[in-house]
Tab-separated table of C-alpha atoms in Angstrom:
chain	number	residue	atom	x	y	z
A	238	UNK	CA	-10.026	-28.502	-3.139
A	239	UNK	CA	-11.297	-25.892	-5.192
A	240	UNK	CA	-10.419	-23.250	-5.779
A	241	UNK	CA	-12.862	-20.082	-5.225
A	242	UNK	CA	-10.210	-18.580	-7.963
A	243	UNK	CA	-10.664	-20.773	-10.720
A	244	UNK	CA	-14.387	-19.098	-10.439
A	245	UNK	CA	-14.075	-15.226	-10.702
A	246	UNK	CA	-12.658	-14.208	-13.393
A	247	UNK	CA	-9.931	-11.375	-12.644
A	248	UNK	CA	-8.983	-8.237	-13.713
A	249	UNK	CA	-6.445	-6.130	-14.990
A	250	UNK	CA	-6.655	-3.149	-11.930
A	251	UNK	CA	-4.643	-0.385	-13.614
A	252	UNK	CA	-2.861	2.517	-12.436
A	253	UNK	CA	-3.671	4.826	-13.822
A	254	UNK	CA	-3.790	5.636	-17.637
A	255	UNK	CA	0.471	5.276	-18.319
A	256	UNK	CA	-0.756	1.765	-16.639
A	257	UNK	CA	-3.128	0.998	-19.496
A	258	UNK	CA	-1.829	2.422	-22.022
A	259	UNK	CA	1.016	-0.524	-21.473
A	260	UNK	CA	-0.409	-2.825	-20.988
A	261	UNK	CA	-2.010	-2.683	-24.748
A	262	UNK	CA	0.616	-1.768	-25.570
A	263	UNK	CA	1.957	-4.518	-24.317
A	264	UNK	CA	-1.066	-6.940	-25.573
A	265	UNK	CA	0.197	-5.399	-29.016
A	266	UNK	CA	3.200	-6.734	-28.814
A	267	UNK	CA	5.110	-3.910	-30.294
A	268	UNK	CA	7.742	-1.754	-29.622
A	269	UNK	CA	7.101	2.046	-27.351
A	270	UNK	CA	8.363	3.844	-30.896
A	271	UNK	CA	6.287	1.815	-33.169
A	272	UNK	CA	2.234	2.809	-32.123
A	273	UNK	CA	-0.203	4.252	-33.987
A	274	UNK	CA	-1.665	6.412	-32.170
A	275	UNK	CA	-5.112	5.641	-34.321
A	276	UNK	CA	-4.910	2.119	-33.095
A	277	UNK	CA	-3.859	1.915	-29.282
A	278	UNK	CA	-6.531	5.813	-28.681
A	279	UNK	CA	-9.619	3.446	-30.428
A	280	UNK	CA	-8.244	0.373	-28.095
A	281	UNK	CA	-8.023	2.927	-24.975
A	282	UNK	CA	-11.460	4.004	-25.792
A	283	UNK	CA	-12.578	0.597	-26.300
A	284	UNK	CA	-11.147	0.492	-22.553
A	285	UNK	CA	-13.017	2.433	-20.558
A	286	UNK	CA	-16.103	2.000	-22.638
A	287	UNK	CA	-15.682	-1.982	-21.408
A	288	UNK	CA	-14.775	-0.299	-18.131
A	289	UNK	CA	-18.599	1.334	-17.867
A	290	UNK	CA	-20.500	-1.771	-18.569
A	291	UNK	CA	-19.042	-2.826	-15.357
A	292	UNK	CA	-19.169	-0.183	-13.508
A	293	UNK	CA	-15.954	0.491	-12.841
A	294	UNK	CA	-15.002	4.226	-11.769
A	295	UNK	CA	-13.355	5.871	-14.481
A	296	UNK	CA	-10.683	7.956	-12.558
A	297	UNK	CA	-10.893	11.845	-13.775
A	298	UNK	CA	-7.087	10.611	-15.228
A	299	UNK	CA	-8.605	8.248	-17.512
A	300	UNK	CA	-10.558	10.412	-18.917
A	301	UNK	CA	-7.589	13.142	-18.943
A	302	UNK	CA	-5.803	10.209	-21.072
A	303	UNK	CA	-8.327	9.198	-23.553
A	304	UNK	CA	-9.063	13.303	-24.652
A	305	UNK	CA	-4.826	14.043	-24.476
A	306	UNK	CA	-4.525	11.020	-27.501
A	307	UNK	CA	-7.306	12.481	-29.418
A	308	UNK	CA	-6.433	15.634	-29.534
A	309	UNK	CA	-2.627	13.888	-30.686
A	310	UNK	CA	-4.684	12.137	-32.881
A	311	UNK	CA	-6.360	15.288	-34.245
A	312	UNK	CA	-3.142	16.726	-34.864
A	313	UNK	CA	-2.026	14.133	-36.174
A	314	UNK	CA	-4.695	14.461	-39.052
A	315	UNK	CA	-5.268	17.608	-38.886
A	316	UNK	CA	-2.716	21.047	-41.070
A	317	UNK	CA	-0.750	22.634	-38.372
A	318	UNK	CA	-2.144	25.549	-37.421
A	319	UNK	CA	-0.567	28.954	-36.765
A	320	UNK	CA	2.712	27.475	-33.797
A	321	UNK	CA	2.492	29.366	-30.601
A	322	UNK	CA	-1.714	30.435	-31.644
A	323	UNK	CA	-3.617	27.365	-30.104
A	324	UNK	CA	0.326	27.136	-27.217
A	325	UNK	CA	-2.484	27.047	-23.895
A	326	UNK	CA	-0.581	26.209	-20.658
A	327	UNK	CA	-2.372	23.284	-18.977
A	328	UNK	CA	-0.531	22.835	-15.845
A	329	UNK	CA	-2.492	18.971	-15.568
A	330	UNK	CA	-0.610	15.624	-15.411
A	331	UNK	CA	-0.962	15.188	-18.790
A	332	UNK	CA	1.602	18.198	-20.681
A	333	UNK	CA	1.914	16.083	-23.479
A	334	UNK	CA	1.679	17.858	-27.166
A	335	UNK	CA	3.369	15.958	-30.088
A	336	UNK	CA	3.017	11.263	-30.036
A	337	UNK	CA	7.203	11.663	-28.650
A	338	UNK	CA	6.961	13.140	-26.292
A	339	UNK	CA	4.304	10.129	-25.482
A	340	UNK	CA	6.263	7.823	-26.290
A	341	UNK	CA	8.877	9.557	-24.179
A	342	UNK	CA	6.757	9.654	-21.138
A	343	UNK	CA	5.309	5.993	-21.766
A	344	UNK	CA	9.168	4.450	-21.684
A	345	UNK	CA	10.126	6.530	-19.162
A	346	UNK	CA	7.028	5.035	-16.936
A	347	UNK	CA	7.684	1.310	-18.119
A	348	UNK	CA	11.108	1.596	-16.293
A	349	UNK	CA	10.241	2.413	-12.950
A	350	UNK	CA	6.835	-0.149	-13.791
A	351	UNK	CA	9.899	-2.204	-14.164
A	352	UNK	CA	12.083	-1.368	-10.828
A	353	UNK	CA	8.314	-1.683	-9.096
A	354	UNK	CA	8.564	-5.749	-9.698
A	355	UNK	CA	11.836	-5.656	-8.928
A	356	UNK	CA	11.674	-4.672	-5.313
A	357	UNK	CA	8.162	-6.520	-4.753
A	358	UNK	CA	10.879	-9.258	-5.459
A	359	UNK	CA	12.659	-8.256	-2.927
A	360	UNK	CA	10.400	-7.254	-0.824
A	361	UNK	CA	8.626	-10.933	-1.078
A	362	UNK	CA	11.699	-12.157	-0.650
A	363	UNK	CA	12.395	-10.165	2.752
A	364	UNK	CA	9.413	-11.113	4.571
A	365	UNK	CA	10.691	-14.161	4.271
A	366	UNK	CA	13.457	-13.407	7.417
A	367	UNK	CA	12.719	-12.625	10.160
A	368	UNK	CA	14.174	-10.146	12.817
A	369	UNK	CA	14.387	-9.433	15.886
A	370	UNK	CA	12.434	-7.503	18.043
A	371	UNK	CA	11.397	-5.953	20.967
A	372	UNK	CA	7.582	-6.060	21.634
A	373	UNK	CA	5.475	-3.051	22.469
A	374	UNK	CA	6.296	0.398	23.136
A	375	UNK	CA	5.908	1.064	19.536
A	376	UNK	CA	2.691	2.647	18.806
A	377	UNK	CA	1.881	5.635	18.732
A	378	UNK	CA	-0.165	8.163	17.370
A	379	UNK	CA	0.434	9.050	13.479
A	380	UNK	CA	0.921	12.557	12.748
A	381	UNK	CA	0.778	13.614	9.508
A	382	UNK	CA	4.597	14.666	8.462
A	383	UNK	CA	4.417	17.589	6.191
A	384	UNK	CA	2.127	19.674	9.082
A	385	UNK	CA	4.982	18.884	11.737
A	386	UNK	CA	7.008	21.789	9.266
A	387	UNK	CA	3.653	24.002	9.008
A	388	UNK	CA	1.269	24.719	10.994
A	389	UNK	CA	2.801	23.403	14.090
A	390	UNK	CA	6.544	25.326	13.774
A	391	UNK	CA	7.236	28.035	16.329
A	392	UNK	CA	4.364	27.526	18.210
A	393	UNK	CA	3.933	27.991	21.751
A	394	UNK	CA	2.979	25.750	25.181
A	395	UNK	CA	0.473	23.077	24.093
A	396	UNK	CA	1.723	22.958	20.746
A	397	UNK	CA	5.609	21.990	22.180
A	398	UNK	CA	4.282	19.086	22.947
A	399	UNK	CA	2.283	18.506	20.004
A	400	UNK	CA	5.951	18.633	19.100
A	401	UNK	CA	7.218	16.326	21.083
A	402	UNK	CA	4.761	14.343	20.229
A	403	UNK	CA	5.513	14.866	16.096
A	404	UNK	CA	9.084	14.211	16.733
A	405	UNK	CA	8.465	11.541	18.850
A	406	UNK	CA	7.052	9.375	16.301
A	407	UNK	CA	8.460	10.172	13.410
A	408	UNK	CA	12.091	9.505	14.792
A	409	UNK	CA	9.939	5.822	16.088
A	410	UNK	CA	10.978	3.102	13.953
A	411	UNK	CA	6.679	1.985	13.165
A	412	UNK	CA	4.340	4.305	13.556
A	413	UNK	CA	0.438	2.463	12.840
A	414	UNK	CA	-2.243	4.976	11.804
A	415	UNK	CA	-3.942	4.573	15.494
A	416	UNK	CA	-2.977	4.894	18.695
A	417	UNK	CA	-2.360	1.505	20.426
A	418	UNK	CA	-1.359	1.358	24.103
A	419	UNK	CA	-0.084	-1.662	25.384
A	420	UNK	CA	-2.485	-2.564	28.205
A	421	UNK	CA	-0.329	-4.645	30.435
A	422	UNK	CA	2.041	-0.728	30.369
A	423	UNK	CA	-1.072	0.939	31.291
A	424	UNK	CA	-2.238	-1.329	33.954
A	425	UNK	CA	1.986	-1.603	35.289
A	426	UNK	CA	1.268	2.776	34.774
A	427	UNK	CA	-2.281	2.734	37.171
A	428	UNK	CA	-0.835	0.189	39.685
A	429	UNK	CA	2.329	2.943	40.275
A	430	UNK	CA	-0.071	5.623	40.795
A	431	UNK	CA	-2.562	3.824	42.831
A	432	UNK	CA	0.698	2.632	45.615
A	433	UNK	CA	1.957	6.693	44.512
A	434	UNK	CA	-1.965	7.635	46.062
A	435	UNK	CA	-1.298	5.275	48.679
A	436	UNK	CA	2.176	7.257	49.755
A	437	UNK	CA	1.037	10.463	49.704
A	438	UNK	CA	-1.810	10.325	52.076
A	439	UNK	CA	-4.354	9.730	48.866
A	440	UNK	CA	-4.618	12.937	46.712
A	441	UNK	CA	-1.448	14.585	44.790
A	442	UNK	CA	-1.556	17.811	42.551
A	443	UNK	CA	-1.841	15.859	38.861
A	444	UNK	CA	0.672	17.781	37.609
A	445	UNK	CA	3.573	15.438	40.337
A	446	UNK	CA	2.368	12.385	37.795
A	447	UNK	CA	3.625	13.852	34.892
A	448	UNK	CA	6.465	15.139	35.715
A	449	UNK	CA	7.972	12.404	33.578
A	450	UNK	CA	10.357	13.353	30.136
A	451	UNK	CA	9.656	10.298	28.106
A	452	UNK	CA	6.840	11.015	26.510
A	453	UNK	CA	6.066	7.756	26.643
A	454	UNK	CA	5.435	7.975	30.323
A	455	UNK	CA	2.975	10.904	29.550
A	456	UNK	CA	0.252	9.396	27.510
A	457	UNK	CA	0.497	5.562	29.598
A	458	UNK	CA	-0.114	7.445	33.086
A	459	UNK	CA	-2.534	10.461	30.864
A	460	UNK	CA	-4.069	7.214	29.608
A	461	UNK	CA	-4.112	5.064	32.905
A	462	UNK	CA	-5.299	8.273	34.439
A	463	UNK	CA	-8.753	8.608	32.435
A	464	UNK	CA	-9.236	4.199	33.103
A	465	UNK	CA	-8.460	4.776	37.029
A	466	UNK	CA	-11.615	7.252	36.903
A	467	UNK	CA	-13.865	5.385	34.666
A	468	UNK	CA	-13.055	2.770	37.237
A	469	UNK	CA	-13.848	4.910	39.918
A	470	UNK	CA	-10.692	3.892	41.331
A	471	UNK	CA	-9.855	7.866	41.813
A	472	UNK	CA	-11.529	11.341	41.540
A	473	UNK	CA	-10.244	13.946	39.558
A	474	UNK	CA	-10.578	17.689	41.397
A	475	UNK	CA	-10.345	21.030	40.017
A	476	UNK	CA	-11.566	23.551	42.183
A	477	UNK	CA	-11.336	27.133	40.236
A	478	UNK	CA	-11.190	27.009	35.833
A	479	UNK	CA	-7.509	26.421	35.121
A	480	UNK	CA	-7.172	25.529	38.449
A	481	UNK	CA	-4.779	22.045	39.753
A	482	UNK	CA	-6.227	18.680	39.519
A	483	UNK	CA	-6.263	16.983	42.665
A	484	UNK	CA	-6.164	12.725	41.848
A	485	UNK	CA	-7.500	12.179	45.219
A	486	UNK	CA	-7.640	7.968	45.544
A	487	UNK	CA	-11.499	6.609	46.116
A	488	UNK	CA	-11.218	3.177	47.087
A	489	UNK	CA	-9.899	1.682	50.248
A	490	UNK	CA	-6.269	0.599	49.847
A	491	UNK	CA	-5.986	-3.025	49.821
A	492	UNK	CA	-2.505	-3.613	51.243
A	493	UNK	CA	0.150	-1.134	51.461
A	494	UNK	CA	3.307	-2.011	49.801
A	495	UNK	CA	6.876	-0.350	47.520
A	496	UNK	CA	6.540	-0.158	44.151
A	497	UNK	CA	7.915	1.842	42.496
A	498	UNK	CA	9.805	1.367	39.308
A	499	UNK	CA	8.788	-2.352	40.307
A	500	UNK	CA	6.298	-4.744	37.914
A	501	UNK	CA	2.969	-5.458	39.004
A	502	UNK	CA	-0.136	-6.795	38.233
A	503	UNK	CA	-3.267	-4.853	38.981
A	504	UNK	CA	-6.150	-7.204	39.140
A	505	UNK	CA	-9.375	-5.484	38.138
A	506	UNK	CA	-13.055	-6.091	40.102
B	251	UNK	CA	41.211	-11.085	21.767
B	252	UNK	CA	41.155	-15.251	20.738
B	253	UNK	CA	38.958	-15.382	16.873
B	254	UNK	CA	36.748	-17.805	17.823
B	255	UNK	CA	35.808	-15.142	21.084
B	256	UNK	CA	35.421	-12.232	18.639
B	257	UNK	CA	33.403	-14.538	16.799
B	258	UNK	CA	31.327	-15.090	19.858
B	259	UNK	CA	31.365	-11.775	19.892
B	260	UNK	CA	29.942	-10.238	17.247
B	261	UNK	CA	27.335	-12.502	17.066
B	262	UNK	CA	26.146	-11.871	20.381
B	263	UNK	CA	26.471	-8.358	19.471
B	264	UNK	CA	23.680	-8.615	16.296
B	265	UNK	CA	21.910	-11.302	17.929
B	266	UNK	CA	21.063	-8.379	20.374
B	267	UNK	CA	20.642	-6.003	17.967
B	268	UNK	CA	17.545	-4.788	15.926
B	269	UNK	CA	19.675	-2.147	14.117
B	270	UNK	CA	22.114	-3.156	11.379
B	271	UNK	CA	25.261	-2.834	13.113
B	272	UNK	CA	27.896	-0.769	11.075
B	273	UNK	CA	31.517	-2.987	10.203
B	274	UNK	CA	33.117	0.461	12.579
B	275	UNK	CA	30.934	-0.127	15.420
B	276	UNK	CA	32.345	-4.172	15.552
B	277	UNK	CA	35.693	-2.912	14.600
B	278	UNK	CA	35.006	-0.504	18.075
B	279	UNK	CA	34.325	-3.237	20.030
B	280	UNK	CA	36.760	-5.349	18.657
B	281	UNK	CA	39.092	-2.899	18.743
B	282	UNK	CA	39.742	-4.967	15.187
B	283	UNK	CA	40.520	-2.864	12.122
B	284	UNK	CA	37.231	-2.233	9.856
B	285	UNK	CA	38.979	-4.873	7.385
B	286	UNK	CA	39.590	-7.726	10.044
B	287	UNK	CA	35.783	-6.826	11.463
B	288	UNK	CA	34.417	-8.277	7.824
B	289	UNK	CA	36.356	-10.506	7.711
B	290	UNK	CA	35.338	-11.805	10.802
B	291	UNK	CA	31.803	-11.577	10.719
B	292	UNK	CA	32.215	-12.929	6.519
B	293	UNK	CA	33.750	-16.398	9.020
B	294	UNK	CA	30.776	-16.452	11.265
B	295	UNK	CA	28.213	-16.142	8.502
B	296	UNK	CA	30.198	-19.405	6.704
B	297	UNK	CA	29.994	-21.354	10.292
B	298	UNK	CA	26.878	-20.214	11.212
B	299	UNK	CA	25.315	-22.683	7.410
B	300	UNK	CA	28.349	-25.127	8.023
B	301	UNK	CA	26.586	-25.469	11.052
B	302	UNK	CA	23.552	-25.730	10.278
B	303	UNK	CA	21.965	-23.711	11.778
B	304	UNK	CA	18.469	-21.452	11.530
B	305	UNK	CA	19.962	-18.286	11.410
B	306	UNK	CA	22.337	-16.621	9.217
B	307	UNK	CA	24.001	-13.171	9.192
B	308	UNK	CA	23.409	-10.622	6.089
B	309	UNK	CA	24.526	-7.408	5.174
B	310	UNK	CA	21.126	-4.601	4.678
B	311	UNK	CA	21.081	-0.767	4.655
B	312	UNK	CA	24.671	0.296	5.311
B	313	UNK	CA	25.397	-2.788	8.500
B	314	UNK	CA	25.458	-6.012	9.582
B	315	UNK	CA	21.649	-7.935	10.492
B	316	UNK	CA	21.149	-11.245	12.263
B	317	UNK	CA	18.327	-13.251	10.724
B	318	UNK	CA	16.417	-15.947	10.100
B	319	UNK	CA	16.558	-18.340	7.047
B	320	UNK	CA	13.930	-17.510	4.238
B	321	UNK	CA	13.581	-21.311	3.837
B	322	UNK	CA	11.569	-21.389	7.416
B	323	UNK	CA	9.313	-19.043	6.763
B	324	UNK	CA	6.209	-21.162	6.963
B	325	UNK	CA	6.833	-22.572	9.589
B	326	UNK	CA	7.586	-19.075	11.687
B	327	UNK	CA	4.365	-17.438	10.101
B	328	UNK	CA	2.688	-19.865	12.187
B	329	UNK	CA	3.596	-18.184	15.110
B	330	UNK	CA	4.832	-14.707	14.066
B	331	UNK	CA	2.639	-13.947	11.437
B	332	UNK	CA	1.022	-11.168	12.920
B	333	UNK	CA	4.566	-9.158	12.212
B	334	UNK	CA	5.203	-9.298	9.164
B	335	UNK	CA	3.336	-5.874	7.269
B	336	UNK	CA	0.893	-6.211	4.888
B	337	UNK	CA	2.708	-6.397	1.229
B	338	UNK	CA	2.996	-2.607	-1.081
B	339	UNK	CA	0.760	-1.653	-3.778
B	340	UNK	CA	1.650	-1.582	-6.584
B	341	UNK	CA	0.366	1.486	-6.997
B	342	UNK	CA	2.998	2.079	-3.348
B	343	UNK	CA	5.474	-0.110	-5.349
B	344	UNK	CA	5.339	2.172	-8.132
B	345	UNK	CA	5.390	5.266	-6.308
B	346	UNK	CA	8.800	4.325	-4.112
B	347	UNK	CA	10.325	3.039	-7.496
B	348	UNK	CA	9.810	7.217	-9.099
B	349	UNK	CA	11.434	7.863	-5.314
B	350	UNK	CA	14.319	5.055	-5.320
B	351	UNK	CA	15.957	6.263	-7.863
B	352	UNK	CA	14.944	10.284	-8.317
B	353	UNK	CA	15.067	11.451	-4.764
B	354	UNK	CA	14.685	13.680	-4.249
B	355	UNK	CA	11.655	14.971	-5.921
B	356	UNK	CA	8.779	16.506	-5.056
B	357	UNK	CA	4.605	14.865	-5.124
B	358	UNK	CA	4.059	16.698	-8.805
B	359	UNK	CA	7.068	14.797	-10.887
B	360	UNK	CA	5.592	11.779	-9.070
B	361	UNK	CA	2.237	12.288	-10.416
B	362	UNK	CA	3.580	13.130	-13.789
B	363	UNK	CA	5.370	10.211	-14.511
B	364	UNK	CA	2.886	7.710	-12.925
B	365	UNK	CA	0.093	9.807	-14.354
B	366	UNK	CA	-1.861	9.362	-11.217
B	367	UNK	CA	-2.264	11.914	-8.255
B	368	UNK	CA	-0.311	9.644	-5.677
B	369	UNK	CA	-1.267	12.065	-2.654
B	370	UNK	CA	-2.432	9.360	-0.573
B	371	UNK	CA	0.115	6.536	-2.180
B	372	UNK	CA	2.785	9.013	-0.504
B	373	UNK	CA	0.987	9.550	3.011
B	374	UNK	CA	0.869	5.676	3.143
B	375	UNK	CA	4.517	5.265	2.753
B	376	UNK	CA	5.553	8.175	4.985
B	377	UNK	CA	3.478	6.381	7.471
B	378	UNK	CA	5.404	3.186	6.473
B	379	UNK	CA	8.053	5.473	7.250
B	380	UNK	CA	10.085	4.193	3.987
B	381	UNK	CA	9.967	7.456	2.593
B	382	UNK	CA	9.799	10.836	4.394
B	383	UNK	CA	10.615	15.113	3.340
B	384	UNK	CA	13.595	16.353	2.546
B	385	UNK	CA	13.563	19.488	2.604
B	386	UNK	CA	11.137	22.017	-0.594
B	387	UNK	CA	12.455	23.040	-3.650
B	388	UNK	CA	13.081	25.911	-4.341
B	389	UNK	CA	10.985	27.821	-6.629
B	390	UNK	CA	7.389	28.217	-6.554
B	391	UNK	CA	5.252	27.266	-3.626
B	392	UNK	CA	8.631	25.491	-2.469
B	393	UNK	CA	6.743	21.462	-3.436
B	394	UNK	CA	8.316	19.311	0.011
B	395	UNK	CA	10.897	16.788	-1.423
B	396	UNK	CA	10.111	13.517	-0.807
B	397	UNK	CA	13.450	10.588	-0.065
B	398	UNK	CA	13.432	6.874	0.469
B	399	UNK	CA	14.743	6.472	4.538
B	400	UNK	CA	16.763	3.034	6.211
B	401	UNK	CA	13.825	1.926	6.564
B	402	UNK	CA	13.570	1.352	2.735
B	403	UNK	CA	16.664	-0.346	2.154
B	404	UNK	CA	16.011	-2.757	5.376
B	405	UNK	CA	12.283	-3.153	3.893
B	406	UNK	CA	14.295	-4.281	0.042
B	407	UNK	CA	17.291	-5.890	1.358
B	408	UNK	CA	19.250	-3.203	0.471
B	409	UNK	CA	22.692	-2.200	1.198
B	410	UNK	CA	22.857	0.603	0.098
B	411	UNK	CA	21.007	2.401	-3.454
B	412	UNK	CA	23.396	0.700	-5.731
B	413	UNK	CA	22.685	-2.866	-5.165
B	414	UNK	CA	18.650	-1.405	-6.707
B	415	UNK	CA	19.200	-2.293	-10.542
B	416	UNK	CA	20.739	0.558	-12.392
B	417	UNK	CA	18.872	2.351	-14.668
B	418	UNK	CA	20.986	2.751	-17.907
B	419	UNK	CA	21.218	-0.985	-17.748
B	420	UNK	CA	17.515	-1.218	-17.226
B	421	UNK	CA	16.706	0.921	-20.307
B	422	UNK	CA	18.976	-0.663	-22.520
B	423	UNK	CA	18.247	-4.000	-21.770
B	424	UNK	CA	13.701	-2.589	-23.204
B	425	UNK	CA	15.997	-1.704	-25.900
B	426	UNK	CA	17.248	-4.961	-26.686
B	427	UNK	CA	14.384	-7.469	-25.793
């Protein structure tokens, strides 16, 4: 079998300027502490140039590092001016003023780079072991954690609901970025609502359906209602602004059935 | 309770549980001391491997959990491939490593080690529940502090944070290389 990979040249993807510097140092097979700033600067710039030729986006961080290296290099070449006079306070990512500092930073980066590789190995090992899990019902909306603390703190009514959402998502074991609701759960809920409507002489206040405490159930109920409305199985009626919303059964009930809580399958169309 | 019965109970307990079960819980269930509980789990581990079963019991995130043998992965993946979460990126692993060793740590601290903006990476790690916001740092701007979670331990098969290679040893190794 011919593998496609044989024909493609794979360029290393650098996770940042330190990563690139690190790569260059490794190539030289020298100790971090014995690199020459002049050499490494030249190599770094050459690499940026080749990245440019390959039309790769060069992130600003790489350019900042290039500038930092050049500054270090020039400092080594030029006689030192009065201390303090040119001390600019920059809050940038690289507050590197001496070669010593650069080496220290690289050394630190190197450690975490290796720790990351160790984690990667563990990840691979761990993925070979499958654990028991019950499917479904663990998927919900993702809300940025930061927002929970800042925007919604101490808010009222609507935001209380959002708060409950957020809490539930944060304590949940698994949260993908999108809201996915298992179809069968919604279908079940729709069947339940249907039966509820039949028993309640075909019209109920919407809030009755949301009497439940469970957040998950509220979501499923809501989606089930939307779905039933779309399928013209129920109509939603609001007589005045902010008035109660009525849920009205549109179709003739096929059969009277007692469903409460039981699993039933709903046949659509 | 008879010993065999106790081991069966542990096996059943671990079989049913989706989360790691700690020694104390097992001890409470069986009304034995924690030491005895650990010993029983150890024996169960031996029994499972001696009986050539497809399952194993391992220590993870402060407790015991039952899972499949790694060697079975190629076949199991044919059925359960969608259960495997996509691998973390290099950037995510770097950020995680920094958080694991230096927690609680701010975003700026992480970024200054990596030399790259890491907002997006952190957001993804939070989404995957591998890290959490553990508080705010005192000082200007009161930046958020990040820490690793129990899911982090589970994800990497670690019993606790001490399971990570120690910082000093790693650095020492580097110098002698």
